[in-house]
Short mmCIF file of C-alpha atoms in Angstrom, two decimals:
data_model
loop_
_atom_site.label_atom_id
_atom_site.label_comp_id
_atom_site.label_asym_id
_atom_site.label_seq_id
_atom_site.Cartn_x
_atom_site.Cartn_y
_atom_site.Cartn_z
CA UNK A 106 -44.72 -307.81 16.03
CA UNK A 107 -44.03 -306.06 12.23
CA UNK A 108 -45.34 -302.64 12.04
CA UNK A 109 -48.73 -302.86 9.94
CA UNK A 110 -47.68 -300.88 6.50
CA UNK A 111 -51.72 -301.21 5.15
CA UNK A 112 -53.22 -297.64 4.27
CA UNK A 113 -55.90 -298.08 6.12
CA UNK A 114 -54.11 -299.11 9.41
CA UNK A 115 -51.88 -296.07 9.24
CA UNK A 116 -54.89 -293.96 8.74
CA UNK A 117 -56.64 -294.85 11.70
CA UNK A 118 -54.51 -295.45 14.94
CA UNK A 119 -52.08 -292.89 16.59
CA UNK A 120 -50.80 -292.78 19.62
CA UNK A 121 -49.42 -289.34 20.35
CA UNK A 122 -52.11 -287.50 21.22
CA UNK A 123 -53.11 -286.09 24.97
CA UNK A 124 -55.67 -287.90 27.69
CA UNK A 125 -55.93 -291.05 24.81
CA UNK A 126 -57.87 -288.78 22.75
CA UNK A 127 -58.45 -290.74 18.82
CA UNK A 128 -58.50 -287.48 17.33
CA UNK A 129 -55.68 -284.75 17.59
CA UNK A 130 -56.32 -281.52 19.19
CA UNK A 131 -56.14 -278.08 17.10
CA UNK A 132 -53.07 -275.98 17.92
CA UNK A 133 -54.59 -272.78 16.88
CA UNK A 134 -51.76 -270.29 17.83
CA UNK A 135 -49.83 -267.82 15.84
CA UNK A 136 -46.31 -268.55 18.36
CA UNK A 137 -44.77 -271.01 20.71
CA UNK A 138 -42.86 -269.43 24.15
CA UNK A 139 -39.99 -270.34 25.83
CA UNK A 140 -38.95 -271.17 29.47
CA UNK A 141 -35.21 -269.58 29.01
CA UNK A 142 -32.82 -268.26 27.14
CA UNK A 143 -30.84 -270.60 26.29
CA UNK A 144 -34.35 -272.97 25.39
CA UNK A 145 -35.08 -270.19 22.56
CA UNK A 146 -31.75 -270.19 21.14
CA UNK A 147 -31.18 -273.66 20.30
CA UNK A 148 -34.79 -273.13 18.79
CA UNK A 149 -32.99 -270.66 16.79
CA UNK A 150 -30.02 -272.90 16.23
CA UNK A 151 -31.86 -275.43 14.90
CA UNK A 152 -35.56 -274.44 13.63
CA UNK A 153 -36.90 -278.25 12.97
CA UNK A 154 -36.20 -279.10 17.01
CA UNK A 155 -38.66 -276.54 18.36
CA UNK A 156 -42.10 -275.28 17.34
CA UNK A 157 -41.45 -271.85 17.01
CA UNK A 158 -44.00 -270.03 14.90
CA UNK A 159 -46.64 -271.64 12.84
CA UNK A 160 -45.58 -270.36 9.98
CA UNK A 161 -43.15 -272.89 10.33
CA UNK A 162 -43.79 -275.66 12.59
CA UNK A 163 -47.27 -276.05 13.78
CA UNK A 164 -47.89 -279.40 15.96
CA UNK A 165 -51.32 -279.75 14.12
CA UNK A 166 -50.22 -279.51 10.29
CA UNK A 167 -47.15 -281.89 11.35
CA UNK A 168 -49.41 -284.63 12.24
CA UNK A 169 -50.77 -284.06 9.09
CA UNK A 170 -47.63 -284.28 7.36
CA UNK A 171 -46.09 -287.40 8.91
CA UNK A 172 -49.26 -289.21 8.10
CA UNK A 173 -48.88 -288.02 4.10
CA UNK A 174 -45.31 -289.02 4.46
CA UNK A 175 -45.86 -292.37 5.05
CA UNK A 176 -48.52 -293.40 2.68
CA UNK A 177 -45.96 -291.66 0.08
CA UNK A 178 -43.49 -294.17 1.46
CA UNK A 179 -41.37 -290.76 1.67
CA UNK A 180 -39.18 -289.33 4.32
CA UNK A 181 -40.41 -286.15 5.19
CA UNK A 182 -43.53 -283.56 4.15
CA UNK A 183 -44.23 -280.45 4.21
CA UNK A 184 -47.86 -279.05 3.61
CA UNK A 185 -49.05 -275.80 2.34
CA UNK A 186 -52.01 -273.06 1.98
CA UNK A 187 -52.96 -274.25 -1.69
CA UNK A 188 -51.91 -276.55 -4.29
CA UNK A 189 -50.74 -273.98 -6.33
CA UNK A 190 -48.45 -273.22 -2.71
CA UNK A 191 -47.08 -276.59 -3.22
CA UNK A 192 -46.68 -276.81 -6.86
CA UNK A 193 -44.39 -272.93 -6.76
CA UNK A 194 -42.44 -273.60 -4.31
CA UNK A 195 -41.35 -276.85 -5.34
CA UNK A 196 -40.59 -275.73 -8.75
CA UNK A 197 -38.41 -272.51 -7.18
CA UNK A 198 -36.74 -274.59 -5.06
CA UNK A 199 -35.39 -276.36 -8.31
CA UNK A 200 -34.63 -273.48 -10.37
CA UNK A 201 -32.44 -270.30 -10.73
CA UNK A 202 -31.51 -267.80 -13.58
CA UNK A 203 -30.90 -269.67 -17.04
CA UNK A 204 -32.75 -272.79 -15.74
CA UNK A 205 -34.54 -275.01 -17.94
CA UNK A 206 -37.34 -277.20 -17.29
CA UNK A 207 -39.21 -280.16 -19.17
CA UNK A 208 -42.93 -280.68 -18.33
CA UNK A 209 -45.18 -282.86 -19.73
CA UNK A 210 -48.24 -281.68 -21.71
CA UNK A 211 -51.77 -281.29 -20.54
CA UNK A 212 -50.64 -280.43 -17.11
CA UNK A 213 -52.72 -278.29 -14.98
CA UNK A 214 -53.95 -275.12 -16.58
CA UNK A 215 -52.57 -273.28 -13.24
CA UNK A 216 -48.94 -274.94 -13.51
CA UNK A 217 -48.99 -273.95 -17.21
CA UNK A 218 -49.52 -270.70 -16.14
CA UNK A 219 -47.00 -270.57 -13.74
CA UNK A 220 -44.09 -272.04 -15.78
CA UNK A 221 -45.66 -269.89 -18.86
CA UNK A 222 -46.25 -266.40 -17.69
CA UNK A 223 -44.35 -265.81 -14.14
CA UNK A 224 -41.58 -268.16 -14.54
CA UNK A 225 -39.84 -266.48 -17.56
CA UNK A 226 -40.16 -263.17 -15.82
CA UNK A 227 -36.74 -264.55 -14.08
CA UNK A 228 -34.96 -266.08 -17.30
CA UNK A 229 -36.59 -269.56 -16.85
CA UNK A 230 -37.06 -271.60 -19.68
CA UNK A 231 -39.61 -274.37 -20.02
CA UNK A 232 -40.22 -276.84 -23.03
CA UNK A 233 -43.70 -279.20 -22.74
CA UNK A 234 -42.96 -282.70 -24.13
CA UNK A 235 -45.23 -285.29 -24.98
CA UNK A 236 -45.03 -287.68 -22.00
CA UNK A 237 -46.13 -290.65 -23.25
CA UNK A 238 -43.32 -290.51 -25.52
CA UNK A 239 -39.72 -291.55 -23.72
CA UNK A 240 -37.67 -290.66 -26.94
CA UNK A 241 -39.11 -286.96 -27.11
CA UNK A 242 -38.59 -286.14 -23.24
CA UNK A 243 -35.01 -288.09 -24.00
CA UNK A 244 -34.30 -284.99 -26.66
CA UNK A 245 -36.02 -282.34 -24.31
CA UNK A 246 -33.36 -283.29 -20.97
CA UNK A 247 -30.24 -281.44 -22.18
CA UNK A 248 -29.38 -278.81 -19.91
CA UNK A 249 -32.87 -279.00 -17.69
CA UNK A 250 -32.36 -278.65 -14.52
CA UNK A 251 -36.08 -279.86 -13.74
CA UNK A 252 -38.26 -282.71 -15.03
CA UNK A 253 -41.96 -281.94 -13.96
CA UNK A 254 -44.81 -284.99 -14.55
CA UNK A 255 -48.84 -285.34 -14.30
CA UNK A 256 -49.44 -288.87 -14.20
CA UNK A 257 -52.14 -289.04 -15.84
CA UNK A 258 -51.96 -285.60 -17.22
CA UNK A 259 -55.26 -283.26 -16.64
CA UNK A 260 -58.00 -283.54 -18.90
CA UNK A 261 -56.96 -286.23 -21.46
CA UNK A 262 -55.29 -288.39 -18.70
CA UNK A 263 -52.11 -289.48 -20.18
CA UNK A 264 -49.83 -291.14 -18.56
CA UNK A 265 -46.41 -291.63 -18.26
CA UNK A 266 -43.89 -294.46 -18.16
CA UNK A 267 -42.60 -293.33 -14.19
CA UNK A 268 -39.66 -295.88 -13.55
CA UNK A 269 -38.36 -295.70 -17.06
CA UNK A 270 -38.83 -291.81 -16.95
CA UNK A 271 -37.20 -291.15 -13.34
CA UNK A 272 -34.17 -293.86 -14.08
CA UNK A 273 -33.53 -291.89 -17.32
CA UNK A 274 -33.41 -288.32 -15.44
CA UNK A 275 -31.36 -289.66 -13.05
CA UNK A 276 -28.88 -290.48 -16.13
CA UNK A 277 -28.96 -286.69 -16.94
CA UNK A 278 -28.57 -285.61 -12.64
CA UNK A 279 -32.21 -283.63 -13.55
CA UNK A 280 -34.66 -283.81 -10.12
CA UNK A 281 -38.20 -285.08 -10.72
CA UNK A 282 -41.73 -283.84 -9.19
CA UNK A 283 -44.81 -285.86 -9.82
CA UNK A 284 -48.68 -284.01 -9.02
CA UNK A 285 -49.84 -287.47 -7.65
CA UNK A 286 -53.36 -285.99 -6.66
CA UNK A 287 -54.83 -288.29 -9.18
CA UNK A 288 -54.00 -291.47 -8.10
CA UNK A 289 -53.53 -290.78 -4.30
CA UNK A 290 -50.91 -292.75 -2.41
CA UNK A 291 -53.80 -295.63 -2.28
CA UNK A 292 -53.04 -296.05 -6.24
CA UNK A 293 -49.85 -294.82 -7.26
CA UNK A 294 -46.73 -294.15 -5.17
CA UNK A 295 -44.09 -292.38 -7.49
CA UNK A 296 -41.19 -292.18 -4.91
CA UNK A 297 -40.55 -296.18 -4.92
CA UNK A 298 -40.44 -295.62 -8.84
CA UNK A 299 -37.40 -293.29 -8.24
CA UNK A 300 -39.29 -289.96 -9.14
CA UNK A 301 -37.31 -287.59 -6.31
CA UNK A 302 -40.66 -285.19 -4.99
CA UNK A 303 -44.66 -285.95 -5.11
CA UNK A 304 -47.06 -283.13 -4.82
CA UNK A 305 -51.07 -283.23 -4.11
CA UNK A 306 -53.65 -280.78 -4.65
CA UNK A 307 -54.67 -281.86 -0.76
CA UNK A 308 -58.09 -279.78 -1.47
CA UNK A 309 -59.01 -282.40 -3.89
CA UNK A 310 -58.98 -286.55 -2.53
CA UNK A 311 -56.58 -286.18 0.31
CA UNK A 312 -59.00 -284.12 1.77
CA UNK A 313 -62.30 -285.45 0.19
CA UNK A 314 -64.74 -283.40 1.31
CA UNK A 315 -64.77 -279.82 -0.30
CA UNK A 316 -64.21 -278.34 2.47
CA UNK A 317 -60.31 -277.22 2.48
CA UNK A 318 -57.48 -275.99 0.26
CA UNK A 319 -54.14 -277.27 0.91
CA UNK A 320 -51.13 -278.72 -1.47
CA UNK A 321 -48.29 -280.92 0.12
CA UNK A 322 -44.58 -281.89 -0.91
CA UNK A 323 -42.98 -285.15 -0.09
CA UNK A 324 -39.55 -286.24 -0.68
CA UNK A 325 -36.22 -287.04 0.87
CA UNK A 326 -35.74 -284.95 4.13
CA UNK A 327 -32.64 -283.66 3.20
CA UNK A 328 -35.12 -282.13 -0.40
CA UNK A 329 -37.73 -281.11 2.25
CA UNK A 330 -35.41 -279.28 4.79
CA UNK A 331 -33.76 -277.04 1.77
CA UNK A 332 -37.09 -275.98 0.92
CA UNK A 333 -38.01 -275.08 4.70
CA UNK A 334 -35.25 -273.13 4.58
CA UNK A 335 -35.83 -270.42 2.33
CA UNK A 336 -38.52 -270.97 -0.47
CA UNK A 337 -41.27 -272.30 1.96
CA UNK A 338 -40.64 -269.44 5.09
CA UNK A 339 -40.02 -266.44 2.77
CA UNK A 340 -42.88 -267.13 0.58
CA UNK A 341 -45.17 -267.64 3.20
CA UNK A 342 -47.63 -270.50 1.48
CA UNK A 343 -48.21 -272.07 5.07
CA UNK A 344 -51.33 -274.72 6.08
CA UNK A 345 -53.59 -273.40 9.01
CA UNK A 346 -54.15 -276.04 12.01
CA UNK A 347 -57.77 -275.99 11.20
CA UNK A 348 -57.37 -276.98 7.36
CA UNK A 349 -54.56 -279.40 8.75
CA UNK A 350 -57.29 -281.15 11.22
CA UNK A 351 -60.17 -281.16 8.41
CA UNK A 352 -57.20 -283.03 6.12
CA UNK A 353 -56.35 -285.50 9.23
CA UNK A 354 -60.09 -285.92 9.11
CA UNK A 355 -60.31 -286.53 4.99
CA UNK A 356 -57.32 -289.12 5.46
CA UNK A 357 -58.99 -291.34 7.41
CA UNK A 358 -61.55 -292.36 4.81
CA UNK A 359 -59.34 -292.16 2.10
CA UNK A 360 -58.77 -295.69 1.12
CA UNK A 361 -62.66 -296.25 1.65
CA UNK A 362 -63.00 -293.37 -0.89
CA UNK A 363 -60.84 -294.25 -3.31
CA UNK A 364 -62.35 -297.77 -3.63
CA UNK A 365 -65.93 -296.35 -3.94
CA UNK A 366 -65.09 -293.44 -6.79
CA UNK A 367 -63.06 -296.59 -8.60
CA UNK A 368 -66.23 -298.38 -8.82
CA UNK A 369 -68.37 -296.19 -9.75
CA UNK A 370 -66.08 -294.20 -12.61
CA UNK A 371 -65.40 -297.41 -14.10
CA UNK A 372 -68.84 -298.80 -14.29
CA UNK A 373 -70.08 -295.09 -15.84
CA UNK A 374 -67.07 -294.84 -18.18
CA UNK A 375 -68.15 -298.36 -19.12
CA UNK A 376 -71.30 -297.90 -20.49
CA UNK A 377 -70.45 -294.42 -21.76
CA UNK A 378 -68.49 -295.71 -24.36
CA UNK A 379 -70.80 -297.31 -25.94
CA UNK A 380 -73.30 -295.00 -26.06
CA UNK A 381 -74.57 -293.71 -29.73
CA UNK A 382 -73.66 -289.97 -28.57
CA UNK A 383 -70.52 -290.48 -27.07
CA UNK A 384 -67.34 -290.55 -29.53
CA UNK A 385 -64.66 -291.19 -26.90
CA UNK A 386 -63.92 -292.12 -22.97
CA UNK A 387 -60.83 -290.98 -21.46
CA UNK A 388 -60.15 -293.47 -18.45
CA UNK A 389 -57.16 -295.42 -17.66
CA UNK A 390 -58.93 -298.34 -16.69
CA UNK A 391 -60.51 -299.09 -20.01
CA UNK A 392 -59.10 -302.22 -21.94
CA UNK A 393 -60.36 -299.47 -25.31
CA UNK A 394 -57.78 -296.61 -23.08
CA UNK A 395 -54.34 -296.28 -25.52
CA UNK A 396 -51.93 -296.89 -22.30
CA UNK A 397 -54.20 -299.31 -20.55
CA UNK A 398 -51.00 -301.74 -20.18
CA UNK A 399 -49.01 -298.61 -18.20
CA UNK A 400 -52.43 -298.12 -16.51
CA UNK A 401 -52.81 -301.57 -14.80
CA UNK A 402 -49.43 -301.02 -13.02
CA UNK A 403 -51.38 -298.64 -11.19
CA UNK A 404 -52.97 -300.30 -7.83
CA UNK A 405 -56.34 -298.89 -9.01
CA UNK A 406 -58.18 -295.93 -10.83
CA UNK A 407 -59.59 -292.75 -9.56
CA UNK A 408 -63.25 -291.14 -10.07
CA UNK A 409 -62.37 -288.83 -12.37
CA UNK A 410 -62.06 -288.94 -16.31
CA UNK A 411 -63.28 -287.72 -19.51
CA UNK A 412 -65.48 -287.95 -23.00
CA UNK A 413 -65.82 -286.83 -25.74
CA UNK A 414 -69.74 -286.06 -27.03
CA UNK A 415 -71.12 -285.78 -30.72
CA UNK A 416 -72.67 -282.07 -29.70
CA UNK A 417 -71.89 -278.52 -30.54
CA UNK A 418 -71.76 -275.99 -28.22
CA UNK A 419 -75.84 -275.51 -27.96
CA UNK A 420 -76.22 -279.64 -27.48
CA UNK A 421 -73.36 -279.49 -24.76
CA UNK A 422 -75.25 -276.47 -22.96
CA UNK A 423 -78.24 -278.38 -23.28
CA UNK A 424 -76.69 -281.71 -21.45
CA UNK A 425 -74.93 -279.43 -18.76
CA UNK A 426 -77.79 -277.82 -17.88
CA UNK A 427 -80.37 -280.53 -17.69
CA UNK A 428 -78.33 -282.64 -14.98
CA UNK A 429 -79.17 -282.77 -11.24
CA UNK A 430 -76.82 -284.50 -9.58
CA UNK A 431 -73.37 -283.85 -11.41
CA UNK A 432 -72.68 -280.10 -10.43
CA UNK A 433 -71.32 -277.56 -12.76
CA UNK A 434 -67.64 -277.26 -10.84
CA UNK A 435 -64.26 -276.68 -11.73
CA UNK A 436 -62.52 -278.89 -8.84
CA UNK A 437 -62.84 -282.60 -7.98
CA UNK A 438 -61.81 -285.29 -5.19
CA UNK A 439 -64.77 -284.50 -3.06
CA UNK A 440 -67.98 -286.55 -2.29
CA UNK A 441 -70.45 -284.67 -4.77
CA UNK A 442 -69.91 -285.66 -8.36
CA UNK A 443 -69.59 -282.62 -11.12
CA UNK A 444 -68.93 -281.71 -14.46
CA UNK A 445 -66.90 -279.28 -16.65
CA UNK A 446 -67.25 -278.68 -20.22
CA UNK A 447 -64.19 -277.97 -21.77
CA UNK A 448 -65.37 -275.72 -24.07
CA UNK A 449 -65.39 -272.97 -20.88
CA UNK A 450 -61.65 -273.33 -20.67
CA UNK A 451 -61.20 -271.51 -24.00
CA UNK A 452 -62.67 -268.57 -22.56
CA UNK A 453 -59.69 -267.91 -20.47
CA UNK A 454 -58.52 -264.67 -21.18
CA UNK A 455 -54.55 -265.65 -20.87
CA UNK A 456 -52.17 -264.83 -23.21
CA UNK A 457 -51.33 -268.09 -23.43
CA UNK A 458 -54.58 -270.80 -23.08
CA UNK A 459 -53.43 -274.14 -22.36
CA UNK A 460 -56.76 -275.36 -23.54
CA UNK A 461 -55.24 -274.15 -27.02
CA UNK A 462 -52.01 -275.01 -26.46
CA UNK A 463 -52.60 -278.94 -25.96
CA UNK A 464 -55.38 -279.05 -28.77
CA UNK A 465 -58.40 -280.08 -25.61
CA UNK A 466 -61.00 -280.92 -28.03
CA UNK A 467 -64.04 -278.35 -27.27
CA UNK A 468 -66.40 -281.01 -26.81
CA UNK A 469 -64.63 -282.37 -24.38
CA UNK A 470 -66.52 -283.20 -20.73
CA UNK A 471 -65.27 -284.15 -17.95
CA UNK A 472 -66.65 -285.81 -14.80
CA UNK A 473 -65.65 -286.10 -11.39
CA UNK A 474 -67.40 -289.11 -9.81
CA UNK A 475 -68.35 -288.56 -6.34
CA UNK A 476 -70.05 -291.17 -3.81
CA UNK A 477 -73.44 -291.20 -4.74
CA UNK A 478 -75.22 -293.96 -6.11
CA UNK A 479 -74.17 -295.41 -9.40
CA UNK A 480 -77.63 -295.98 -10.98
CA UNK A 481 -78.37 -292.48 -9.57
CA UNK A 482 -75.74 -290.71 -11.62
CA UNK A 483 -76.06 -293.36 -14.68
CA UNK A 484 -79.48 -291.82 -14.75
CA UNK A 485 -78.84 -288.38 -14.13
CA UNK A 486 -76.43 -288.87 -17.36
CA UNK A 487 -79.39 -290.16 -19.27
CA UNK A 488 -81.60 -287.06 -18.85
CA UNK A 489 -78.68 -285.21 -20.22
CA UNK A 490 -78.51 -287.27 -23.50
CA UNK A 491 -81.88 -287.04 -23.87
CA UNK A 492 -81.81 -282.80 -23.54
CA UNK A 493 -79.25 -283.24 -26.52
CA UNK A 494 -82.40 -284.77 -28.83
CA UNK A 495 -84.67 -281.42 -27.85
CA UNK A 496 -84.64 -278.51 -30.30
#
């Protein structure tokens, strides 16, 4: 009988634990020891046939890791302490003196920072291009060594062309990374679009509950095994078992998840754009959305999006302040729904703000939709329209 490819499927059965346990045991040790000589030195021989130290191969975090490998439809994974983890050290691993690379605009304020501040440090260039835009990252290619995509971008959600974009990098021999934490593997899977290396912020859907930080790569093993090699032992960025067992845990719902924040974003988005103090709704799935014709090649839409408000800064104060159930929180992916003002990311005190940089607009809000009940947030969204009338 054909192997069941279906998310959900993959997600739930495994048959390599112990005793026909369901769930897989922690492996919460700092080494592995050998029975002989000649055991540890093939170990040392070849590092990816032994589990050796888990700073490098821990049994727990590669469960973990084949299971994110195969939604991806990639061939290998490798998971890490952070996001941010993930998102360095897959950018290094591209990149030397003189090296040049392309990313689109409105990426993550933390990989702006990265590629703005500690990047040129050691002679690395970087250019942001407007990814909706083929022509303009077309001109921007010359001499990159690195094409870097957000699909859709933070904040603004933009979204870029990915077959079109990856065939045309491959015309210029540039690699591609994608941060696919948006969209999850249950919505978007870059790789079979010919983008070379996905990334996820694991703390935010994969894991779905709040409750960890993590970031994983997945690629081609032969991309995967030159980062284990140097960038990902020597800087150190590696997943505990713990974090790697509350991610196992997060996976399992995930398609469940996805379906429910889907629902509920839409519906919300839906009737926030036409209300009287909203000007504009940021979400893919709207037919009103600029790229809504890229968007429905996605297999679905995520919980979390953006609007604008008619407010200044005292009316947007006033709606923060006066909702219950939407948090004030700068993450997302998890089962509580929040909200984050823009206008707080121009109080950044970098050198270079990419709030400023990519013109957010200050009144700007965005919301993570979580898994309570729609008519319970639609309401909680009320009282904070209603805070914006009070003087």
């Amino acid at each position: 009988m054909a192997k069941s490819r279906h998310p959900s499927t993959i997600l739930a059965h495994d048959s390599s634990y112990s005793f026909g346990a369901v769930v897989p045991p922690i492996y919460q040790t700092s080494l592995f020891t050998f029975e002989s000589f000649d055991q540890m030195e093939s170990a040392f021989v070849d590092p990816d046939s032994h589990h050796f130290y888990s700073r490098g191969n821990n049994p727990s975090v590669e469960v973990f890791e084949q299971k994110i490998a195969e939604l991806e439809g990639g061939e290998q994974a490798r998971a890490f302490s952070s996001g941010m983890a993930a998102i360095s050290t897959a950018i290094l691993a591209q990149v030397k003196t003189g090296s040049k690379v392309v990313c689109v605009e409105n990426c993550y304020p933390d990989t702006f920072k990265f590629l703005t501040q500690l990047a040129p440090r050691y002679g690395i260039k970087v250019e942001f291009v407007d990814g909706r835009d083929l022509a303009v990252i077309e001109k921007a290619l010359p001499n990159a060594s690195l094409l870097y995509l957000e699909s859709p971008s933070s904040l603004l959600f933009h979204l870029q062309d990915l077959s079109a974009v990856a065939a045309l990098a491959k015309q210029y021999g540039i690699f591609t990374i994608i941060d696919n934490s948006w969209a999850t593997p249950i919505f978007q899977r870059p790789l079979e679009l010919g983008i070379d290396m996905v990334l996820h912020s694991a703390s935010k859907y994969i894991g779905g509950h709040s409750d960890t930080v993590a970031g994983v790569l997945v690629g081609r093993s032969s991309d995967i095994k030159r980062i284990n090699s140097l960038e990902y032992t020597v800087l150190g960025g590696k997943l505990s078992p713990f974090e790697a067992w509350l991610l196992l845990r997060g996976l399992r719902t995930l398609p469940l998840r996805m379906a429910a924040h889907q629902r509920s974003a839409l519906e919300i988005a839906s009737r926030l754009e036409t209300h009287k103090s909203v000007t504009r709704v940021n979400h893919p799935g709207l037919a009103s959305f600029a790229q809504n014709q890229l968007a429905s090649r996605l297999g679905g839409t995520s919980g979390l999006f953006s609007f604008e408000i008619d407010a200044d800064i005292d009316g947007i104060k006033r709606f923060v302040n006066r909702l219950e159930y939407f948090k004030l929180g700068v993450s997302w992916g998890g089962h509580e729904s929040l909200v984050f003002p823009a206008v707080l990311g121009f109080q950044r005190r970098d050198t270079l703000n990419p709030f400023v940089r990519f013109d957010i607009p200050k009144n700007l809000i965005r919301l993570n939709i979580g898994l309570e009940h729609t008519e319970d947030l639609w309401a909680d969204l009320e009282a904070g329209f209603a805070a914006l009338e009070e003087r």
